[in-house]
């Protein structure tokens, strides 16, 4: 790699971009399955890492014909103001979400288990390095 | 957008509340969100970044910190005019692109080109005590130095992509070499530009592939677009006395020296797209000597009309 | 389409008898409503898969899609001046601004998609003339000073409207608005600076600025929507925590800000009746021509046909490109699948 990118290969077709694109080649199969016209591009969810050391955070969504273009569109759309150093795109269809109607049972268990938290242990308060 | 249980709206709005006082000045209407959120993990944290800006070049020129030689200025004028005319062309796509995402993509490319144009023109102007705007708005057609390729009309999306393809691969080879120019300002502008143009290469190559191997119609259109654009490739690689002198001095490189790499790398994309390199006669060009296509007059008429109605005005 | 998966319609329970199923549905509805009411009372947020009243969904979908359309159509009056911007710096700023508006339309369409409507359908409705957008964009941008007046007045009014929307009860809408408000923070300022520069310029430039302010002032005030006593949907939207302030409330605040700022500009507002009412502590303005507002909204404005035609043209001209990219993606996916199969 020269200091100015790889002259042989355009900027973002190298490395991570390409391998991600290969792993998700099809994207959501809208064109084959749904009755929508063929020209409709599927929806992608975009996650942006704002700087090194931080997690990728959901930034929003966009439409793109495939993973390679989704990454590029995400770069153009969600990092116009230096918002990120890394991007993930995921076909919106590929996301499995917990059922909001079940939140009572799904998220009840941790409630009230305060012994999982340091603040529960008050007798050791004031003891150094604990 | 998806249901994001963990990234609550409070976290997001919280980060806005943190930034709002500095950047907005709409304190009257409070966002009024109590949640604090981890603003460092926000996907909307924005910064201007830290890179060479056209204003920096203009300032250096104005304060006499740098002054181009007559030759370097004439050369910067060529590069600046190429980028300016292309930006003017690309700007037309914003609000007209095939999909909203592409409005944004072409807008970014146009803004990159306009940035390069402003830097090069600001520098060139140093030789004649002219500002970027005096050069852009108050020169006449024959005083422009753009090559014919940049003046070609947008046509349909395929023609624009064909033009982008040639431009970006040419500019990449050029700027890559100019980063080693003995002229520190040309080198600095090129170092910023080459990274941006590298992305333009990728954008155009991606589209060449998709149009060539998408539908019959898209293949027909991109083949036609490339044939329309290809006659103007030759002019980009013609040496003349100026480039020979500058190459000698290490300020610039002979355009002809870029040709082999350009052919090889565009050839690879052609091969992957299963397209033929268009076999069309080359046009003579002449833009570097002020002999332009018929299009330039219209481009300038539109670009300059308002500035010329108010000579000496500031905007 | 993902957005369809994200619809909040509860699953039909598989009860033994139709009657039972109906009872259960009714019970689920009641539980959903109770949960929704609690969220509203706590001023918390509704997310895409949550149960929500059909009318809430419909109202949101209408508002968010109209908002998205406004961004997209709103690109046109300003795009009209990109090629003629009188300095390269202004050209860059204007390009970035119009580009932002495409982005904002995009964020908003995405938010609307979580309610179960595809962007494609929304775009079809827009170009078929079935959808509404902010009627201010049906006025022509005649001079360069209009770029200033649009930024200062139109974006200014939009920001007044939008900042409270960052707290809208629907999560995706609020989040889209946060991003939009952050990005738009430069839009109004650049407009203000265009006008300031013109106002301090030659007499011809100053006149250009005043003329633009004169033309955009009343349409900008009307962007807040009809007066409260003539705005039937407002109450419900406020009860749902979508809207936080009434139309007149926001309009009055906006007038107050403009009164301050127009002095700095050295220009005047074309309204002799602007005053601060000491009793109500509110800013008041002269009468607005709501007949004209309704006419423009009904499609009889100066640029309605032109704006829609331009959007239709871009959409139609782009069809072959969208098809090509979709076809390429499908071919690549097939190739990839075949390779996997062979391996």
Coordinates of N, CA, C and O in Angstrom, one line a residue, chain A:
Chain A
X1 N 0.8 -1.2 0.0 CA 0.0 0.0 0.0 C 0.9 1.3 0.0 O 1.7 1.4 0.9
X2 N 0.7 2.1 -0.9 CA 1.3 3.4 -0.9 C 0.6 4.3 0.1 O -0.5 4.0 0.5
X3 N 1.3 5.4 0.5 CA 0.6 6.2 1.5 C -0.7 6.8 1.0 O -1.5 7.3 1.7
X4 N -0.9 6.7 -0.3 CA -2.1 7.3 -0.9 C -3.0 6.3 -1.3 O -3.7 6.4 -2.4
X5 N -3.1 5.2 -0.6 CA -4.0 4.2 -1.0 C -3.4 3.3 -2.0 O -2.2 3.5 -2.3
X6 N -4.0 2.2 -2.3 CA -3.5 1.3 -3.3 C -3.8 1.7 -4.7 O -4.9 1.8 -5.1
X7 N -2.8 2.1 -5.4 CA -3.0 2.6 -6.8 C -3.7 1.5 -7.7 O -4.4 1.8 -8.6
X8 N -3.5 0.3 -7.3 CA -4.0 -0.8 -8.2 C -5.5 -1.0 -8.0 O -6.2 -1.5 -8.9
X9 N -6.0 -0.7 -6.8 CA -7.4 -1.0 -6.5 C -8.1 0.3 -6.0 O -7.5 0.9 -5.0
X10 N -9.2 0.7 -6.5 CA -9.9 1.9 -5.9 C -10.2 1.7 -4.4 O -10.3 0.6 -3.9
X11 N -10.2 2.9 -3.8 CA -10.3 2.9 -2.3 C -11.0 1.8 -1.7 O -10.5 0.9 -1.0
X12 N -12.4 1.8 -1.7 CA -13.1 1.0 -0.8 C -13.4 -0.4 -1.4 O -14.2 -1.1 -0.8
X13 N -12.9 -0.7 -2.5 CA -13.2 -2.1 -3.0 C -12.2 -3.0 -2.4 O -12.2 -4.2 -2.6
X14 N -11.2 -2.5 -1.6 CA -10.2 -3.3 -1.0 C -10.7 -3.9 0.3 O -11.6 -3.4 0.9
X15 N -10.0 -4.9 0.8 CA -10.1 -5.4 2.2 C -11.5 -5.7 2.7 O -12.3 -6.4 2.0
X16 N -11.8 -5.1 3.8 CA -13.0 -5.5 4.6 C -14.2 -5.3 3.8 O -15.2 -6.1 3.9
X17 N -14.2 -4.3 3.0 CA -15.5 -4.0 2.2 C -15.8 -5.2 1.3 O -16.9 -5.7 1.3
X18 N -14.8 -5.7 0.6 CA -15.0 -6.8 -0.3 C -15.5 -8.1 0.4 O -16.4 -8.7 0.0
X19 N -14.8 -8.4 1.5 CA -15.1 -9.6 2.2 C -16.5 -9.5 2.8 O -17.3 -10.5 2.8
X20 N -16.9 -8.4 3.3 CA -18.3 -8.2 3.8 C -19.3 -8.4 2.7 O -20.3 -9.1 2.8
X21 N -18.9 -7.8 1.6 CA -19.8 -7.9 0.4 C -20.0 -9.4 0.0 O -21.1 -9.8 -0.3
X22 N -18.9 -10.1 0.1 CA -19.0 -11.5 -0.3 C -19.9 -12.3 0.6 O -20.6 -13.2 0.2
X23 N -19.8 -12.0 1.9 CA -20.6 -12.7 2.9 C -22.1 -12.5 2.7 O -22.9 -13.3 3.1
X24 N -22.4 -11.3 2.3 CA -23.9 -11.0 2.2 C -24.1 -10.6 0.7 O -24.4 -9.5 0.4
X25 N -24.0 -11.6 -0.1 CA -24.1 -11.2 -1.5 C -25.5 -10.8 -2.0 O -25.6 -9.9 -2.8
X26 N -26.5 -11.5 -1.5 CA -27.8 -11.3 -2.1 C -28.5 -10.2 -1.5 O -29.2 -9.4 -2.2
X27 N -28.4 -10.0 -0.2 CA -29.2 -9.0 0.5 C -30.6 -9.6 0.6 O -30.8 -10.8 0.2
X28 N -31.5 -8.9 1.1 CA -32.9 -9.4 1.2 C -33.4 -9.7 -0.2 O -33.2 -9.0 -1.2
X29 N -34.1 -10.8 -0.3 CA -34.5 -11.3 -1.6 C -35.8 -10.7 -2.1 O -36.8 -11.4 -2.3
X30 N -35.8 -9.4 -2.2 CA -37.1 -8.8 -2.6 C -37.4 -9.1 -4.0 O -38.5 -9.3 -4.4
X31 N -36.3 -9.1 -4.9 CA -36.6 -9.1 -6.3 C -37.2 -10.5 -6.7 O -38.1 -10.5 -7.6
X32 N -36.9 -11.5 -6.0 CA -37.4 -12.8 -6.4 C -38.7 -13.2 -5.6 O -39.6 -13.8 -6.2
X33 N -38.8 -12.7 -4.4 CA -40.0 -13.1 -3.6 C -41.2 -12.2 -3.7 O -42.3 -12.7 -3.9
X34 N -41.0 -11.0 -3.5 CA -42.1 -10.1 -3.4 C -42.7 -9.7 -4.7 O -42.1 -9.9 -5.8
X35 N -43.9 -9.1 -4.7 CA -44.5 -8.7 -5.9 C -44.0 -7.3 -6.3 O -44.5 -6.7 -7.3
X36 N -43.2 -6.7 -5.5 CA -42.7 -5.3 -5.8 C -41.9 -5.3 -7.1 O -41.3 -6.3 -7.5
X37 N -42.0 -4.2 -7.8 CA -41.3 -4.1 -9.1 C -39.8 -4.4 -8.9 O -39.2 -4.2 -7.8
X38 N -39.1 -4.9 -9.9 CA -37.7 -5.4 -9.7 C -36.8 -4.2 -9.4 O -35.7 -4.5 -9.0
X39 N -37.2 -3.0 -9.8 CA -36.3 -1.9 -9.6 C -36.2 -1.4 -8.2 O -35.4 -0.6 -7.8
X40 N -37.0 -2.0 -7.3 CA -37.0 -1.5 -5.9 C -35.8 -2.1 -5.1 O -35.7 -3.3 -5.1
X41 N -35.0 -1.3 -4.6 CA -33.8 -1.8 -3.8 C -34.2 -2.1 -2.4 O -35.0 -1.3 -1.8
X42 N -33.7 -3.1 -1.9 CA -34.0 -3.5 -0.5 C -33.5 -2.5 0.6 O -32.6 -1.7 0.3
X43 N -34.0 -2.7 1.8 CA -33.6 -1.8 2.9 C -32.5 -2.4 3.7 O -32.4 -3.6 3.9
X44 N -31.6 -1.5 4.1 CA -30.4 -1.9 4.9 C -30.3 -1.1 6.2 O -30.7 0.1 6.1
X45 N -29.9 -1.7 7.2 CA -29.6 -1.0 8.5 C -28.2 -0.6 8.6 O -27.3 -1.5 8.2
X46 N -27.9 0.6 9.0 CA -26.5 1.0 9.0 C -26.0 1.3 10.4 O -26.7 1.9 11.3
X47 N -24.8 0.7 10.7 CA -24.2 0.9 12.1 C -22.9 1.6 11.9 O -22.1 1.2 11.0
X48 N -22.6 2.6 12.7 CA -21.4 3.4 12.5 C -20.6 3.4 13.8 O -21.1 3.6 14.9
X49 N -19.3 3.2 13.6 CA -18.4 3.3 14.8 C -17.8 4.7 14.7 O -17.2 5.1 13.7
X50 N -18.1 5.5 15.7 CA -17.7 6.9 15.6 C -16.2 7.2 15.8 O -15.7 8.1 15.3
X51 N -15.6 6.3 16.7 CA -14.1 6.4 16.7 C -13.6 5.1 17.2 O -14.4 4.3 17.8
X52 N -12.3 4.9 17.1 CA -11.8 3.6 17.4 C -12.0 3.3 18.9 O -11.9 4.2 19.7
X53 N -12.3 2.1 19.3 CA -12.5 1.7 20.6 C -14.0 1.8 21.1 O -14.3 1.3 22.1
X54 N -14.8 2.4 20.2 CA -16.2 2.4 20.6 C -17.0 1.4 19.7 O -16.5 0.9 18.7
X55 N -18.2 1.1 20.2 CA -19.1 0.1 19.5 C -19.6 0.7 18.2 O -19.8 2.0 18.1
X56 N -20.0 -0.1 17.3 CA -20.9 0.4 16.2 C -22.3 0.7 16.8 O -22.8 -0.1 17.6
X57 N -22.8 1.8 16.4 CA -24.1 2.2 16.8 C -25.1 2.4 15.7 O -24.7 2.8 14.6
X58 N -26.3 2.0 15.8 CA -27.3 2.1 14.8 C -27.4 3.6 14.4 O -27.7 4.4 15.2
X59 N -27.2 3.9 13.1 CA -27.3 5.2 12.6 C -28.6 5.5 11.8 O -29.1 6.6 11.8
X60 N -29.1 4.5 11.2 CA -30.3 4.7 10.4 C -30.3 3.6 9.3 O -29.7 2.6 9.4
X61 N -31.1 3.9 8.2 CA -31.2 2.9 7.2 C -31.1 3.6 5.8 O -31.1 4.8 5.7
X62 N -31.1 2.8 4.8 CA -31.0 3.3 3.4 C -31.4 2.1 2.5 O -31.6 1.0 2.9
X63 N -31.5 2.5 1.2 CA -31.8 1.5 0.2 C -30.6 1.3 -0.7 O -29.9 2.2 -1.0
X64 N -30.3 0.0 -1.0 CA -29.2 -0.2 -1.9 C -29.5 -1.6 -2.6 O -30.1 -2.5 -2.0
X65 N -28.9 -1.8 -3.8 CA -29.2 -3.0 -4.5 C -28.4 -4.2 -3.9 O -28.9 -5.3 -4.0
X66 N -27.3 -4.0 -3.3 CA -26.5 -5.1 -2.7 C -25.6 -4.5 -1.6 O -25.5 -3.3 -1.4
X67 N -24.9 -5.5 -1.0 CA -24.1 -5.1 0.2 C -23.0 -4.1 -0.2 O -22.7 -3.1 0.5
X68 N -22.4 -4.3 -1.3 CA -21.3 -3.4 -1.7 C -21.8 -2.0 -1.9 O -21.1 -1.0 -1.4
X69 N -22.9 -1.8 -2.5 CA -23.4 -0.5 -2.7 C -24.0 0.1 -1.4 O -24.0 1.3 -1.2
X70 N -24.6 -0.8 -0.6 CA -25.1 -0.4 0.7 C -24.0 0.3 1.5 O -24.2 1.3 2.2
X71 N -22.8 -0.3 1.5 CA -21.7 0.2 2.3 C -21.3 1.6 1.7 O -21.0 2.5 2.5
X72 N -21.3 1.7 0.4 CA -20.9 3.0 -0.2 C -21.9 4.0 0.1 O -21.6 5.2 0.4
X73 N -23.2 3.6 -0.1 CA -24.2 4.6 0.2 C -24.2 5.1 1.7 O -24.5 6.2 2.0
X74 N -23.9 4.1 2.5 CA -23.8 4.4 4.0 C -22.7 5.4 4.2 O -22.8 6.4 5.0
X75 N -21.6 5.2 3.5 CA -20.4 6.1 3.7 C -20.9 7.5 3.2 O -20.6 8.5 3.9
X76 N -21.5 7.6 2.1 CA -21.9 8.9 1.5 C -23.0 9.5 2.4 O -23.0 10.8 2.5
X77 N -23.9 8.7 3.0 CA -25.0 9.3 3.7 C -24.7 9.6 5.1 O -25.1 10.6 5.7
X78 N -24.1 8.6 5.8 CA -24.1 8.7 7.3 C -22.7 9.1 7.8 O -22.5 9.2 9.0
X79 N -21.7 9.4 6.9 CA -20.4 9.9 7.4 C -20.0 11.2 6.7 O -18.8 11.4 6.6
X80 N -21.0 12.0 6.2 CA -20.6 13.2 5.5 C -20.0 14.2 6.5 O -19.3 15.1 6.0
X81 N -20.2 14.1 7.8 CA -19.6 15.0 8.7 C -18.7 14.3 9.7 O -18.7 14.6 10.8
X82 N -17.9 13.4 9.1 CA -16.9 12.8 9.9 C -17.4 11.9 11.1 O -16.8 11.8 12.1
X83 N -18.6 11.4 10.9 CA -19.3 10.7 12.0 C -18.6 9.3 12.3 O -18.9 8.7 13.3
X84 N -17.8 8.8 11.4 CA -17.4 7.4 11.6 C -16.1 7.1 11.1 O -15.5 7.7 10.2
X85 N -15.6 5.9 11.6 CA -14.3 5.4 11.1 C -14.6 3.9 10.6 O -13.7 3.3 10.1
X86 N -15.8 3.4 10.8 CA -16.1 2.1 10.4 C -17.6 2.0 10.2 O -18.3 2.6 11.0
X87 N -18.0 1.2 9.2 CA -19.5 1.0 9.0 C -19.8 -0.4 8.8 O -19.1 -1.2 8.2
X88 N -20.9 -0.8 9.4 CA -21.6 -2.1 9.1 C -22.9 -1.9 8.4 O -23.6 -0.9 8.8
X89 N -23.2 -2.7 7.4 CA -24.6 -2.7 6.9 C -25.1 -4.1 7.0 O -24.4 -5.0 6.9
X90 N -26.4 -4.1 7.3 CA -27.1 -5.4 7.5 C -28.4 -5.4 6.8 O -29.1 -4.4 6.9
X91 N -28.7 -6.4 6.0 CA -30.1 -6.4 5.4 C -31.1 -6.3 6.5 O -31.1 -7.0 7.5
X92 N -32.0 -5.4 6.4 CA -33.0 -5.2 7.5 C -33.8 -6.4 7.8 O -34.1 -6.7 8.9
X93 N -34.0 -7.3 6.7 CA -34.7 -8.5 6.9 C -33.9 -9.5 7.8 O -34.5 -10.4 8.3
X94 N -32.6 -9.3 7.9 CA -31.8 -10.3 8.6 C -31.8 -10.1 10.1 O -31.2 -10.9 10.8
X95 N -32.4 -9.0 10.5 CA -32.4 -8.7 12.0 C -33.6 -9.4 12.6 O -34.7 -9.3 12.3
X96 N -33.2 -10.2 13.6 CA -34.3 -10.9 14.5 C -34.4 -10.0 15.7 O -33.4 -9.6 16.3
X97 N -35.6 -9.6 16.0 CA -35.9 -8.8 17.2 C -36.7 -9.4 18.2 O -37.6 -10.3 17.8
X98 N -36.6 -9.1 19.4 CA -37.4 -9.7 20.5 C -38.8 -9.1 20.3 O -39.0 -8.0 19.8
X99 N -39.8 -9.9 20.8 CA -41.2 -9.5 20.7 C -41.6 -8.5 21.7 O -41.5 -8.8 22.9
X100 N -42.0 -7.3 21.3 CA -42.3 -6.3 22.3 C -43.5 -6.7 23.2 O -43.6 -6.3 24.3
X101 N -44.4 -7.6 22.6 CA -45.6 -7.9 23.4 C -45.2 -8.9 24.5 O -46.0 -9.1 25.4
X102 N -44.0 -9.5 24.4 CA -43.6 -10.4 25.5 C -42.6 -9.7 26.5 O -41.9 -10.4 27.2
X103 N -42.6 -8.4 26.5 CA -41.5 -7.8 27.3 C -41.7 -8.1 28.7 O -40.7 -8.1 29.5
X104 N -43.0 -8.3 29.2 CA -43.2 -8.6 30.5 C -42.3 -9.8 30.9 O -41.5 -9.8 31.8
X105 N -42.5 -10.9 30.2 CA -41.8 -12.2 30.6 C -40.4 -12.1 30.2 O -39.5 -12.7 30.9
X106 N -40.1 -11.5 29.1 CA -38.7 -11.6 28.5 C -37.8 -10.8 29.4 O -36.6 -11.2 29.5
X107 N -38.2 -9.7 29.9 CA -37.2 -8.8 30.6 C -37.6 -8.7 32.1 O -37.1 -7.8 32.8
X108 N -38.4 -9.6 32.6 CA -38.8 -9.4 34.0 C -37.7 -10.0 34.9 O -37.4 -9.4 35.9
X109 N -37.1 -11.1 34.5 CA -36.2 -11.8 35.4 C -35.1 -10.9 36.1 O -34.9 -11.0 37.3
X110 N -34.4 -10.1 35.3 CA -33.3 -9.3 36.0 C -33.8 -8.3 37.0 O -33.1 -7.8 37.8
X111 N -35.1 -7.9 36.9 CA -35.6 -6.9 37.8 C -35.6 -7.4 39.2 O -35.9 -8.6 39.5
X112 N -35.1 -6.6 40.1 CA -35.1 -7.0 41.5 C -34.0 -7.9 42.0 O -33.8 -8.2 43.1
X113 N -33.1 -8.2 41.1 CA -31.9 -9.0 41.5 C -30.8 -8.1 41.8 O -29.8 -8.0 41.1
X114 N -31.0 -7.3 42.8 CA -30.0 -6.2 43.1 C -28.7 -6.8 43.6 O -27.7 -6.1 43.6
X115 N -28.7 -8.1 44.0 CA -27.4 -8.6 44.4 C -26.4 -8.8 43.3 O -25.3 -9.2 43.5
X116 N -26.9 -8.6 42.0 CA -25.9 -8.6 40.9 C -25.1 -7.3 40.8 O -24.3 -7.1 40.0
X117 N -25.5 -6.3 41.6 CA -24.9 -5.0 41.5 C -24.1 -4.6 42.7 O -24.5 -5.0 43.8
X118 N -23.0 -3.9 42.5 CA -22.1 -3.6 43.6 C -22.8 -2.8 44.7 O -22.4 -2.9 45.9
X119 N -23.7 -2.0 44.3 CA -24.4 -1.1 45.2 C -25.2 -1.9 46.3 O -25.5 -1.3 47.3
X120 N -25.4 -3.2 46.1 CA -26.2 -4.0 47.0 C -25.4 -4.2 48.3 O -25.9 -4.5 49.3
X121 N -24.1 -4.2 48.1 CA -23.2 -4.6 49.2 C -22.7 -3.4 50.0 O -21.7 -2.8 49.7
X122 N -23.5 -3.0 51.0 CA -23.3 -1.7 51.7 C -22.3 -1.9 52.9 O -21.7 -0.9 53.3
X123 N -22.2 -3.1 53.4 CA -21.4 -3.2 54.6 C -19.9 -3.0 54.4 O -19.1 -2.6 55.3
X124 N -19.5 -3.2 53.1 CA -18.1 -3.0 52.8 C -17.8 -1.6 52.4 O -16.7 -1.3 52.0
X125 N -18.7 -0.7 52.5 CA -18.5 0.7 52.1 C -17.4 1.3 52.9 O -17.3 1.1 54.1
X126 N -16.6 2.1 52.3 CA -15.5 2.7 53.0 C -14.2 1.9 53.1 O -13.2 2.4 53.4
X127 N -14.4 0.6 52.8 CA -13.1 -0.2 52.7 C -12.4 0.0 51.5 O -13.0 0.1 50.4
X128 N -11.1 0.3 51.6 CA -10.3 0.7 50.4 C -10.1 -0.4 49.4 O -10.0 -1.6 49.8
X129 N -10.0 0.0 48.2 CA -9.7 -1.0 47.1 C -10.7 -2.1 47.0 O -10.3 -3.2 46.6
X130 N -11.9 -1.9 47.3 CA -12.9 -3.0 47.3 C -14.1 -2.5 46.4 O -14.7 -1.5 46.7

